[in-house]
């Protein structure tokens, strides 16, 4: 089973990063490794809406998305981890998602969705927001849901934590770390196709 994760926070050892590490520990219990993409450190140009993928489902811009496209196709489990920024996902996460417009063309125009392997394709969304405003989670979850659907991940679980603002503050919320660990374990234990 191939598991990949996207870290959408620019803060090293920040709240999202720490939560994602717990998910990875949970996945590791099954002896699996997680291929992680630290989006902030990658060269990912914003989508230019150039139409270059319209007829082929392949992006014509070549940067670090080339590696991501390959991994998204091969993955059985996909984790997206982002802080809530301006009531949505971070720009780092959103830039990566927008570049998945080529998967949208492939799925909906060319009618060739990414095929699931024998484990099916499942998603996990991690969100951390500094404010206690649920609308941030709702907006981010809607965006992430569209991403997962586009890359043929029909279902995802969301773990969200609000009121966590300062760097590392999530460590004072032990339940969140345990929940993330358990979510990682569960993510890879769903072995049956849906
Ligand atoms: C640019 C920016 C925008 C933010 N917008 C929101 C927001 O709309 N809602 C919210 O709950 N928190 C917001 N926050 C606070 C972060 O979500 C919060 O600090 C979070 O813990 C950061 O997670 P990290 O440590 O993983 O980066 C914002 C922070 C920044 C830097």
JSON list of C-alpha atoms and ligand atoms in Angstrom, two decimals:
[
{"chain": "A", "resi": 1, "resn": "UNK", "atom": "CA", "xyz": [0.00, 0.00, 0.00]},
{"chain": "A", "resi": 2, "resn": "UNK", "atom": "CA", "xyz": [1.40, 3.38, -0.99]},
{"chain": "A", "resi": 3, "resn": "UNK", "atom": "CA", "xyz": [0.76, 6.31, 1.36]},
{"chain": "A", "resi": 4, "resn": "UNK", "atom": "CA", "xyz": [1.60, 9.91, 0.50]},
{"chain": "A", "resi": 5, "resn": "UNK", "atom": "CA", "xyz": [1.16, 13.13, 2.48]},
{"chain": "A", "resi": 6, "resn": "UNK", "atom": "CA", "xyz": [1.16, 16.83, 1.68]},
{"chain": "A", "resi": 7, "resn": "UNK", "atom": "CA", "xyz": [2.31, 19.30, 4.32]},
{"chain": "A", "resi": 8, "resn": "UNK", "atom": "CA", "xyz": [0.69, 22.64, 3.54]},
{"chain": "A", "resi": 9, "resn": "UNK", "atom": "CA", "xyz": [2.10, 24.63, 6.47]},
{"chain": "A", "resi": 10, "resn": "UNK", "atom": "CA", "xyz": [5.21, 26.74, 6.08]},
{"chain": "A", "resi": 11, "resn": "UNK", "atom": "CA", "xyz": [5.98, 26.39, 9.83]},
{"chain": "A", "resi": 12, "resn": "UNK", "atom": "CA", "xyz": [8.52, 23.66, 10.56]},
{"chain": "A", "resi": 13, "resn": "UNK", "atom": "CA", "xyz": [7.49, 21.89, 13.77]},
{"chain": "A", "resi": 14, "resn": "UNK", "atom": "CA", "xyz": [4.29, 23.92, 13.67]},
{"chain": "A", "resi": 15, "resn": "UNK", "atom": "CA", "xyz": [0.91, 22.53, 14.61]},
{"chain": "A", "resi": 16, "resn": "UNK", "atom": "CA", "xyz": [0.07, 20.94, 11.28]},
{"chain": "A", "resi": 17, "resn": "UNK", "atom": "CA", "xyz": [3.55, 19.44, 10.97]},
{"chain": "A", "resi": 18, "resn": "UNK", "atom": "CA", "xyz": [3.32, 17.90, 14.46]},
{"chain": "A", "resi": 19, "resn": "UNK", "atom": "CA", "xyz": [-0.11, 16.44, 13.76]},
{"chain": "A", "resi": 20, "resn": "UNK", "atom": "CA", "xyz": [1.03, 15.01, 10.46]},
{"chain": "A", "resi": 21, "resn": "UNK", "atom": "CA", "xyz": [4.02, 13.38, 12.18]},
{"chain": "A", "resi": 22, "resn": "UNK", "atom": "CA", "xyz": [1.59, 11.60, 14.52]},
{"chain": "A", "resi": 23, "resn": "UNK", "atom": "CA", "xyz": [-0.40, 10.34, 11.53]},
{"chain": "A", "resi": 24, "resn": "UNK", "atom": "CA", "xyz": [2.85, 9.06, 10.05]},
{"chain": "A", "resi": 25, "resn": "UNK", "atom": "CA", "xyz": [3.70, 7.27, 13.31]},
{"chain": "A", "resi": 26, "resn": "UNK", "atom": "CA", "xyz": [0.30, 5.63, 13.14]},
{"chain": "A", "resi": 27, "resn": "UNK", "atom": "CA", "xyz": [0.89, 4.52, 9.56]},
{"chain": "A", "resi": 28, "resn": "UNK", "atom": "CA", "xyz": [4.34, 3.21, 10.50]},
{"chain": "A", "resi": 29, "resn": "UNK", "atom": "CA", "xyz": [2.73, 0.74, 12.94]},
{"chain": "A", "resi": 30, "resn": "UNK", "atom": "CA", "xyz": [1.74, -1.28, 9.88]},
{"chain": "A", "resi": 31, "resn": "UNK", "atom": "CA", "xyz": [5.33, -1.22, 8.64]},
{"chain": "A", "resi": 32, "resn": "UNK", "atom": "CA", "xyz": [4.46, 1.28, 5.93]},
{"chain": "A", "resi": 33, "resn": "UNK", "atom": "CA", "xyz": [6.38, 4.45, 5.08]},
{"chain": "A", "resi": 34, "resn": "UNK", "atom": "CA", "xyz": [4.79, 7.76, 4.10]},
{"chain": "A", "resi": 35, "resn": "UNK", "atom": "CA", "xyz": [6.19, 9.73, 1.18]},
{"chain": "A", "resi": 36, "resn": "UNK", "atom": "CA", "xyz": [5.82, 13.33, 2.34]},
{"chain": "A", "resi": 37, "resn": "UNK", "atom": "CA", "xyz": [5.82, 16.45, 0.21]},
{"chain": "A", "resi": 38, "resn": "UNK", "atom": "CA", "xyz": [6.77, 19.63, 2.05]},
{"chain": "A", "resi": 39, "resn": "UNK", "atom": "CA", "xyz": [4.89, 21.94, -0.29]},
{"chain": "A", "resi": 40, "resn": "UNK", "atom": "CA", "xyz": [6.45, 25.13, 1.05]},
{"chain": "A", "resi": 41, "resn": "UNK", "atom": "CA", "xyz": [9.92, 24.03, -0.01]},
{"chain": "A", "resi": 42, "resn": "UNK", "atom": "CA", "xyz": [8.88, 22.88, -3.48]},
{"chain": "A", "resi": 43, "resn": "UNK", "atom": "CA", "xyz": [8.84, 24.63, -6.82]},
{"chain": "A", "resi": 44, "resn": "UNK", "atom": "CA", "xyz": [5.12, 24.64, -7.65]},
{"chain": "A", "resi": 45, "resn": "UNK", "atom": "CA", "xyz": [3.96, 27.33, -10.05]},
{"chain": "A", "resi": 46, "resn": "UNK", "atom": "CA", "xyz": [0.33, 28.46, -9.75]},
{"chain": "A", "resi": 47, "resn": "UNK", "atom": "CA", "xyz": [-2.02, 27.10, -12.44]},
{"chain": "A", "resi": 48, "resn": "UNK", "atom": "CA", "xyz": [-2.02, 29.45, -15.44]},
{"chain": "A", "resi": 49, "resn": "UNK", "atom": "CA", "xyz": [-5.36, 28.23, -16.83]},
{"chain": "A", "resi": 50, "resn": "UNK", "atom": "CA", "xyz": [-3.52, 27.91, -20.14]},
{"chain": "A", "resi": 51, "resn": "UNK", "atom": "CA", "xyz": [-5.69, 25.05, -21.38]},
{"chain": "A", "resi": 52, "resn": "UNK", "atom": "CA", "xyz": [-2.58, 22.96, -21.96]},
{"chain": "A", "resi": 53, "resn": "UNK", "atom": "CA", "xyz": [-4.14, 19.96, -20.20]},
{"chain": "A", "resi": 54, "resn": "UNK", "atom": "CA", "xyz": [-7.60, 20.25, -21.79]},
{"chain": "A", "resi": 55, "resn": "UNK", "atom": "CA", "xyz": [-7.12, 17.66, -24.51]},
{"chain": "A", "resi": 56, "resn": "UNK", "atom": "CA", "xyz": [-4.54, 15.40, -22.88]},
{"chain": "A", "resi": 57, "resn": "UNK", "atom": "CA", "xyz": [-5.08, 15.53, -19.12]},
{"chain": "A", "resi": 58, "resn": "UNK", "atom": "CA", "xyz": [-1.37, 16.27, -18.81]},
{"chain": "A", "resi": 59, "resn": "UNK", "atom": "CA", "xyz": [0.04, 19.52, -17.44]},
{"chain": "A", "resi": 60, "resn": "UNK", "atom": "CA", "xyz": [2.49, 21.24, -19.75]},
{"chain": "A", "resi": 61, "resn": "UNK", "atom": "CA", "xyz": [4.27, 23.11, -16.95]},
{"chain": "A", "resi": 62, "resn": "UNK", "atom": "CA", "xyz": [7.27, 21.18, -15.65]},
{"chain": "A", "resi": 63, "resn": "UNK", "atom": "CA", "xyz": [8.32, 21.75, -12.06]},
{"chain": "A", "resi": 64, "resn": "UNK", "atom": "CA", "xyz": [8.08, 19.75, -8.84]},
{"chain": "A", "resi": 65, "resn": "UNK", "atom": "CA", "xyz": [4.48, 18.86, -9.69]},
{"chain": "A", "resi": 66, "resn": "UNK", "atom": "CA", "xyz": [5.91, 16.25, -12.05]},
{"chain": "A", "resi": 67, "resn": "UNK", "atom": "CA", "xyz": [6.89, 14.17, -9.02]},
{"chain": "A", "resi": 68, "resn": "UNK", "atom": "CA", "xyz": [3.59, 14.84, -7.30]},
{"chain": "A", "resi": 69, "resn": "UNK", "atom": "CA", "xyz": [1.51, 13.79, -10.31]},
{"chain": "A", "resi": 70, "resn": "UNK", "atom": "CA", "xyz": [3.33, 10.49, -10.42]},
{"chain": "A", "resi": 71, "resn": "UNK", "atom": "CA", "xyz": [2.82, 9.88, -6.68]},
{"chain": "A", "resi": 72, "resn": "UNK", "atom": "CA", "xyz": [-0.86, 10.85, -6.72]},
{"chain": "A", "resi": 73, "resn": "UNK", "atom": "CA", "xyz": [-1.49, 8.27, -9.45]},
{"chain": "A", "resi": 74, "resn": "UNK", "atom": "CA", "xyz": [0.30, 5.53, -7.57]},
{"chain": "A", "resi": 75, "resn": "UNK", "atom": "CA", "xyz": [-1.09, 6.29, -4.09]},
{"chain": "A", "resi": 76, "resn": "UNK", "atom": "CA", "xyz": [-3.67, 4.22, -2.23]},
{"chain": "A", "resi": 77, "resn": "UNK", "atom": "CA", "xyz": [-3.87, 6.65, 0.71]},
{"chain": "A", "resi": 78, "resn": "UNK", "atom": "CA", "xyz": [-3.46, 10.43, 0.53]},
{"chain": "A", "resi": 79, "resn": "UNK", "atom": "CA", "xyz": [-3.10, 12.77, 3.51]},
{"chain": "A", "resi": 80, "resn": "UNK", "atom": "CA", "xyz": [-3.55, 16.51, 3.09]},
{"chain": "A", "resi": 81, "resn": "UNK", "atom": "CA", "xyz": [-2.46, 18.61, 6.08]},
{"chain": "A", "resi": 82, "resn": "UNK", "atom": "CA", "xyz": [-2.97, 22.36, 6.16]},
{"chain": "A", "resi": 83, "resn": "UNK", "atom": "CA", "xyz": [-3.43, 25.22, 8.57]},
{"chain": "A", "resi": 84, "resn": "UNK", "atom": "CA", "xyz": [-6.56, 27.30, 8.10]},
{"chain": "A", "resi": 85, "resn": "UNK", "atom": "CA", "xyz": [-5.46, 30.52, 6.42]},
{"chain": "A", "resi": 86, "resn": "UNK", "atom": "CA", "xyz": [-8.10, 33.15, 5.69]},
{"chain": "A", "resi": 87, "resn": "UNK", "atom": "CA", "xyz": [-10.88, 30.60, 6.18]},
{"chain": "A", "resi": 88, "resn": "UNK", "atom": "CA", "xyz": [-9.42, 28.19, 3.68]},
{"chain": "A", "resi": 89, "resn": "UNK", "atom": "CA", "xyz": [-6.41, 26.01, 2.93]},
{"chain": "A", "resi": 90, "resn": "UNK", "atom": "CA", "xyz": [-2.93, 27.55, 2.87]},
{"chain": "A", "resi": 91, "resn": "UNK", "atom": "CA", "xyz": [-1.68, 28.97, -0.42]},
{"chain": "A", "resi": 92, "resn": "UNK", "atom": "CA", "xyz": [0.91, 26.20, -0.53]},
{"chain": "A", "resi": 93, "resn": "UNK", "atom": "CA", "xyz": [-1.81, 23.55, -0.44]},
{"chain": "A", "resi": 94, "resn": "UNK", "atom": "CA", "xyz": [-4.06, 25.46, -2.82]},
{"chain": "A", "resi": 95, "resn": "UNK", "atom": "CA", "xyz": [-1.34, 25.93, -5.43]},
{"chain": "A", "resi": 96, "resn": "UNK", "atom": "CA", "xyz": [-0.76, 22.18, -5.52]},
{"chain": "A", "resi": 97, "resn": "UNK", "atom": "CA", "xyz": [-4.51, 21.54, -5.73]},
{"chain": "A", "resi": 98, "resn": "UNK", "atom": "CA", "xyz": [-5.06, 24.01, -8.57]},
{"chain": "A", "resi": 99, "resn": "UNK", "atom": "CA", "xyz": [-2.34, 22.24, -10.56]},
{"chain": "A", "resi": 100, "resn": "UNK", "atom": "CA", "xyz": [-4.49, 19.11, -10.33]},
{"chain": "A", "resi": 101, "resn": "UNK", "atom": "CA", "xyz": [-6.81, 20.63, -12.91]},
{"chain": "A", "resi": 102, "resn": "UNK", "atom": "CA", "xyz": [-5.18, 18.18, -15.34]},
{"chain": "A", "resi": 103, "resn": "UNK", "atom": "CA", "xyz": [-6.72, 15.32, -13.32]},
{"chain": "A", "resi": 104, "resn": "UNK", "atom": "CA", "xyz": [-10.07, 17.10, -13.63]},
{"chain": "A", "resi": 105, "resn": "UNK", "atom": "CA", "xyz": [-9.72, 17.15, -17.44]},
{"chain": "A", "resi": 106, "resn": "UNK", "atom": "CA", "xyz": [-8.63, 13.55, -17.46]},
{"chain": "A", "resi": 107, "resn": "UNK", "atom": "CA", "xyz": [-11.58, 12.47, -15.31]},
{"chain": "A", "resi": 108, "resn": "UNK", "atom": "CA", "xyz": [-14.44, 14.63, -16.56]},
{"chain": "A", "resi": 109, "resn": "UNK", "atom": "CA", "xyz": [-13.49, 15.56, -20.15]},
{"chain": "A", "resi": 110, "resn": "UNK", "atom": "CA", "xyz": [-11.52, 12.53, -21.27]},
{"chain": "A", "resi": 111, "resn": "UNK", "atom": "CA", "xyz": [-13.54, 10.18, -19.01]},
{"chain": "A", "resi": 112, "resn": "UNK", "atom": "CA", "xyz": [-10.40, 8.43, -17.81]},
{"chain": "A", "resi": 113, "resn": "UNK", "atom": "CA", "xyz": [-10.34, 8.74, -14.02]},
{"chain": "A", "resi": 114, "resn": "UNK", "atom": "CA", "xyz": [-7.33, 7.54, -12.06]},
{"chain": "A", "resi": 115, "resn": "UNK", "atom": "CA", "xyz": [-7.90, 3.85, -11.37]},
{"chain": "A", "resi": 116, "resn": "UNK", "atom": "CA", "xyz": [-7.87, 2.54, -7.82]},
{"chain": "A", "resi": 117, "resn": "UNK", "atom": "CA", "xyz": [-5.63, -0.37, -6.90]},
{"chain": "A", "resi": 118, "resn": "UNK", "atom": "CA", "xyz": [-6.75, -3.32, -4.82]},
{"chain": "A", "resi": 119, "resn": "UNK", "atom": "CA", "xyz": [-6.80, -1.25, -1.60]},
{"chain": "A", "resi": 120, "resn": "UNK", "atom": "CA", "xyz": [-9.07, 1.45, -3.02]},
{"chain": "A", "resi": 121, "resn": "UNK", "atom": "CA", "xyz": [-8.20, 5.13, -2.59]},
{"chain": "A", "resi": 122, "resn": "UNK", "atom": "CA", "xyz": [-8.88, 6.91, 0.70]},
{"chain": "A", "resi": 123, "resn": "UNK", "atom": "CA", "xyz": [-8.05, 10.33, 2.03]},
{"chain": "A", "resi": 124, "resn": "UNK", "atom": "CA", "xyz": [-7.34, 12.00, 5.34]},
{"chain": "A", "resi": 125, "resn": "UNK", "atom": "CA", "xyz": [-7.54, 15.75, 5.87]},
{"chain": "A", "resi": 126, "resn": "UNK", "atom": "CA", "xyz": [-5.83, 17.48, 8.81]},
{"chain": "A", "resi": 127, "resn": "UNK", "atom": "CA", "xyz": [-6.74, 21.07, 9.60]},
{"chain": "A", "resi": 128, "resn": "UNK", "atom": "CA", "xyz": [-5.55, 23.42, 12.34]},
{"chain": "A", "resi": 129, "resn": "UNK", "atom": "CA", "xyz": [-6.99, 26.89, 12.86]},
{"chain": "A", "resi": 130, "resn": "UNK", "atom": "CA", "xyz": [-6.07, 29.59, 15.36]},
{"chain": "A", "resi": 131, "resn": "UNK", "atom": "CA", "xyz": [-9.57, 30.95, 15.69]},
{"chain": "A", "resi": 132, "resn": "UNK", "atom": "CA", "xyz": [-12.60, 29.11, 17.03]},
{"chain": "A", "resi": 133, "resn": "UNK", "atom": "CA", "xyz": [-14.58, 29.68, 13.86]},
{"chain": "A", "resi": 134, "resn": "UNK", "atom": "CA", "xyz": [-15.99, 26.55, 12.28]},
{"chain": "A", "resi": 135, "resn": "UNK", "atom": "CA", "xyz": [-16.50, 28.28, 8.93]},
{"chain": "A", "resi": 136, "resn": "UNK", "atom": "CA", "xyz": [-12.73, 28.05, 8.30]},
{"chain": "A", "resi": 137, "resn": "UNK", "atom": "CA", "xyz": [-12.92, 24.28, 8.58]},
{"chain": "A", "resi": 138, "resn": "UNK", "atom": "CA", "xyz": [-16.05, 24.14, 6.41]},
{"chain": "A", "resi": 139, "resn": "UNK", "atom": "CA", "xyz": [-14.45, 26.16, 3.61]},
{"chain": "A", "resi": 140, "resn": "UNK", "atom": "CA", "xyz": [-11.15, 24.27, 3.75]},
{"chain": "A", "resi": 141, "resn": "UNK", "atom": "CA", "xyz": [-12.95, 20.93, 3.85]},
{"chain": "A", "resi": 142, "resn": "UNK", "atom": "CA", "xyz": [-15.05, 21.82, 0.82]},
{"chain": "A", "resi": 143, "resn": "UNK", "atom": "CA", "xyz": [-11.94, 22.73, -1.15]},
{"chain": "A", "resi": 144, "resn": "UNK", "atom": "CA", "xyz": [-10.11, 19.59, -0.03]},
{"chain": "A", "resi": 145, "resn": "UNK", "atom": "CA", "xyz": [-13.16, 17.48, -0.87]},
{"chain": "A", "resi": 146, "resn": "UNK", "atom": "CA", "xyz": [-13.11, 18.77, -4.44]},
{"chain": "A", "resi": 147, "resn": "UNK", "atom": "CA", "xyz": [-9.41, 17.94, -4.62]},
{"chain": "A", "resi": 148, "resn": "UNK", "atom": "CA", "xyz": [-9.94, 14.40, -3.37]},
{"chain": "A", "resi": 149, "resn": "UNK", "atom": "CA", "xyz": [-12.86, 13.81, -5.74]},
{"chain": "A", "resi": 150, "resn": "UNK", "atom": "CA", "xyz": [-10.87, 15.10, -8.69]},
{"chain": "A", "resi": 151, "resn": "UNK", "atom": "CA", "xyz": [-8.00, 12.74, -8.02]},
{"chain": "A", "resi": 152, "resn": "UNK", "atom": "CA", "xyz": [-10.46, 9.86, -7.58]},
{"chain": "A", "resi": 153, "resn": "UNK", "atom": "CA", "xyz": [-10.36, 9.61, -3.81]},
{"chain": "A", "resi": 154, "resn": "UNK", "atom": "CA", "xyz": [-14.10, 9.18, -3.20]},
{"chain": "A", "resi": 155, "resn": "UNK", "atom": "CA", "xyz": [-14.05, 9.44, 0.57]},
{"chain": "A", "resi": 156, "resn": "UNK", "atom": "CA", "xyz": [-11.99, 11.18, 3.19]},
{"chain": "A", "resi": 157, "resn": "UNK", "atom": "CA", "xyz": [-11.98, 11.64, 6.93]},
{"chain": "A", "resi": 158, "resn": "UNK", "atom": "CA", "xyz": [-11.35, 15.10, 8.40]},
{"chain": "A", "resi": 159, "resn": "UNK", "atom": "CA", "xyz": [-9.61, 15.84, 11.69]},
{"chain": "A", "resi": 160, "resn": "UNK", "atom": "CA", "xyz": [-9.79, 19.52, 12.59]},
{"chain": "A", "resi": 161, "resn": "UNK", "atom": "CA", "xyz": [-8.61, 21.51, 15.58]},
{"chain": "A", "resi": 162, "resn": "UNK", "atom": "CA", "xyz": [-9.58, 25.10, 16.25]},
{"chain": "A", "resi": 163, "resn": "UNK", "atom": "CA", "xyz": [-8.25, 27.62, 18.75]},
{"chain": "A", "resi": 164, "resn": "UNK", "atom": "CA", "xyz": [-4.67, 26.36, 18.24]},
{"chain": "A", "resi": 165, "resn": "UNK", "atom": "CA", "xyz": [-2.58, 29.33, 17.21]},
{"chain": "A", "resi": 166, "resn": "UNK", "atom": "CA", "xyz": [0.96, 29.56, 18.59]},
{"chain": "A", "resi": 167, "resn": "UNK", "atom": "CA", "xyz": [3.68, 27.38, 17.12]},
{"chain": "A", "resi": 168, "resn": "UNK", "atom": "CA", "xyz": [3.65, 24.00, 18.85]},
{"chain": "A", "resi": 169, "resn": "UNK", "atom": "CA", "xyz": [0.48, 24.76, 20.81]},
{"chain": "A", "resi": 170, "resn": "UNK", "atom": "CA", "xyz": [-1.04, 21.51, 19.55]},
{"chain": "A", "resi": 171, "resn": "UNK", "atom": "CA", "xyz": [1.29, 19.71, 21.98]},
{"chain": "A", "resi": 172, "resn": "UNK", "atom": "CA", "xyz": [-0.91, 21.03, 24.80]},
{"chain": "A", "resi": 173, "resn": "UNK", "atom": "CA", "xyz": [-3.84, 19.18, 23.23]},
{"chain": "A", "resi": 174, "resn": "UNK", "atom": "CA", "xyz": [-2.86, 15.53, 23.83]},
{"chain": "A", "resi": 175, "resn": "UNK", "atom": "CA", "xyz": [-6.18, 14.20, 22.52]},
{"chain": "A", "resi": 176, "resn": "UNK", "atom": "CA", "xyz": [-5.41, 15.66, 19.09]},
{"chain": "A", "resi": 177, "resn": "UNK", "atom": "CA", "xyz": [-2.05, 13.89, 18.90]},
{"chain": "A", "resi": 178, "resn": "UNK", "atom": "CA", "xyz": [-3.60, 10.58, 19.91]},
{"chain": "A", "resi": 179, "resn": "UNK", "atom": "CA", "xyz": [-6.45, 11.05, 17.45]},
{"chain": "A", "resi": 180, "resn": "UNK", "atom": "CA", "xyz": [-3.98, 11.77, 14.66]},
{"chain": "A", "resi": 181, "resn": "UNK", "atom": "CA", "xyz": [-1.97, 8.67, 15.56]},
{"chain": "A", "resi": 182, "resn": "UNK", "atom": "CA", "xyz": [-5.11, 6.54, 15.55]},
{"chain": "A", "resi": 183, "resn": "UNK", "atom": "CA", "xyz": [-6.27, 8.09, 12.28]},
{"chain": "A", "resi": 184, "resn": "UNK", "atom": "CA", "xyz": [-2.95, 7.10, 10.71]},
{"chain": "A", "resi": 185, "resn": "UNK", "atom": "CA", "xyz": [-3.34, 3.56, 11.94]},
{"chain": "A", "resi": 186, "resn": "UNK", "atom": "CA", "xyz": [-6.92, 3.38, 10.69]},
{"chain": "A", "resi": 187, "resn": "UNK", "atom": "CA", "xyz": [-6.11, 4.92, 7.34]},
{"chain": "A", "resi": 188, "resn": "UNK", "atom": "CA", "xyz": [-3.99, 1.95, 6.33]},
{"chain": "A", "resi": 189, "resn": "UNK", "atom": "CA", "xyz": [-6.12, -0.70, 8.01]},
{"chain": "A", "resi": 190, "resn": "UNK", "atom": "CA", "xyz": [-9.01, -0.14, 5.62]},
{"chain": "A", "resi": 191, "resn": "UNK", "atom": "CA", "xyz": [-7.86, -2.85, 3.28]},
{"chain": "A", "resi": 192, "resn": "UNK", "atom": "CA", "xyz": [-11.08, -3.68, 1.48]},
{"chain": "A", "resi": 193, "resn": "UNK", "atom": "CA", "xyz": [-12.05, -1.77, -1.64]},
{"chain": "A", "resi": 194, "resn": "UNK", "atom": "CA", "xyz": [-15.12, 0.41, -1.06]},
{"chain": "B", "resi": 1, "resn": "LIG", "atom": "C1", "xyz": [-1.86, 34.12, 6.86]},
{"chain": "B", "resi": 1, "resn": "LIG", "atom": "C2", "xyz": [-2.61, 33.52, 8.01]},
{"chain": "B", "resi": 1, "resn": "LIG", "atom": "C3", "xyz": [-3.99, 33.46, 7.96]},
{"chain": "B", "resi": 1, "resn": "LIG", "atom": "C4", "xyz": [-4.70, 32.84, 8.98]},
{"chain": "B", "resi": 1, "resn": "LIG", "atom": "N1", "xyz": [-6.05, 32.76, 8.87]},
{"chain": "B", "resi": 1, "resn": "LIG", "atom": "C5", "xyz": [-6.75, 32.05, 9.81]},
{"chain": "B", "resi": 1, "resn": "LIG", "atom": "C6", "xyz": [-8.15, 31.86, 9.66]},
{"chain": "B", "resi": 1, "resn": "LIG", "atom": "O1", "xyz": [-8.79, 32.34, 8.74]},
{"chain": "B", "resi": 1, "resn": "LIG", "atom": "N2", "xyz": [-8.80, 31.11, 10.59]},
{"chain": "B", "resi": 1, "resn": "LIG", "atom": "C7", "xyz": [-8.15, 30.56, 11.65]},
{"chain": "B", "resi": 1, "resn": "LIG", "atom": "O2", "xyz": [-8.78, 29.85, 12.46]},
{"chain": "B", "resi": 1, "resn": "LIG", "atom": "N3", "xyz": [-6.81, 30.75, 11.84]},
{"chain": "B", "resi": 1, "resn": "LIG", "atom": "C8", "xyz": [-6.09, 31.47, 10.94]},
{"chain": "B", "resi": 1, "resn": "LIG", "atom": "N4", "xyz": [-4.73, 31.63, 11.07]},
{"chain": "B", "resi": 1, "resn": "LIG", "atom": "C9", "xyz": [-4.05, 31.03, 12.23]},
{"chain": "B", "resi": 1, "resn": "LIG", "atom": "C10", "xyz": [-3.45, 29.64, 11.91]},
{"chain": "B", "resi": 1, "resn": "LIG", "atom": "O3", "xyz": [-4.43, 28.78, 11.39]},
{"chain": "B", "resi": 1, "resn": "LIG", "atom": "C11", "xyz": [-2.87, 29.03, 13.18]},
{"chain": "B", "resi": 1, "resn": "LIG", "atom": "O4", "xyz": [-1.83, 29.84, 13.68]},
{"chain": "B", "resi": 1, "resn": "LIG", "atom": "C12", "xyz": [-2.37, 27.61, 12.99]},
{"chain": "B", "resi": 1, "resn": "LIG", "atom": "O5", "xyz": [-2.09, 27.06, 14.25]},
{"chain": "B", "resi": 1, "resn": "LIG", "atom": "C13", "xyz": [-1.12, 27.57, 12.13]},
{"chain": "B", "resi": 1, "resn": "LIG", "atom": "O6", "xyz": [-0.73, 26.22, 11.98]},
{"chain": "B", "resi": 1, "resn": "LIG", "atom": "P1", "xyz": [0.80, 25.80, 11.70]},
{"chain": "B", "resi": 1, "resn": "LIG", "atom": "O7", "xyz": [1.56, 26.00, 12.97]},
{"chain": "B", "resi": 1, "resn": "LIG", "atom": "O8", "xyz": [0.72, 24.39, 11.29]},
{"chain": "B", "resi": 1, "resn": "LIG", "atom": "O9", "xyz": [1.28, 26.65, 10.57]},
{"chain": "B", "resi": 1, "resn": "LIG", "atom": "C14", "xyz": [-4.01, 32.29, 10.10]},
{"chain": "B", "resi": 1, "resn": "LIG", "atom": "C15", "xyz": [-2.61, 32.41, 10.17]},
{"chain": "B", "resi": 1, "resn": "LIG", "atom": "C16", "xyz": [-1.92, 33.02, 9.13]},
{"chain": "B", "resi": 1, "resn": "LIG", "atom": "C17", "xyz": [-0.41, 33.12, 9.22]}
]
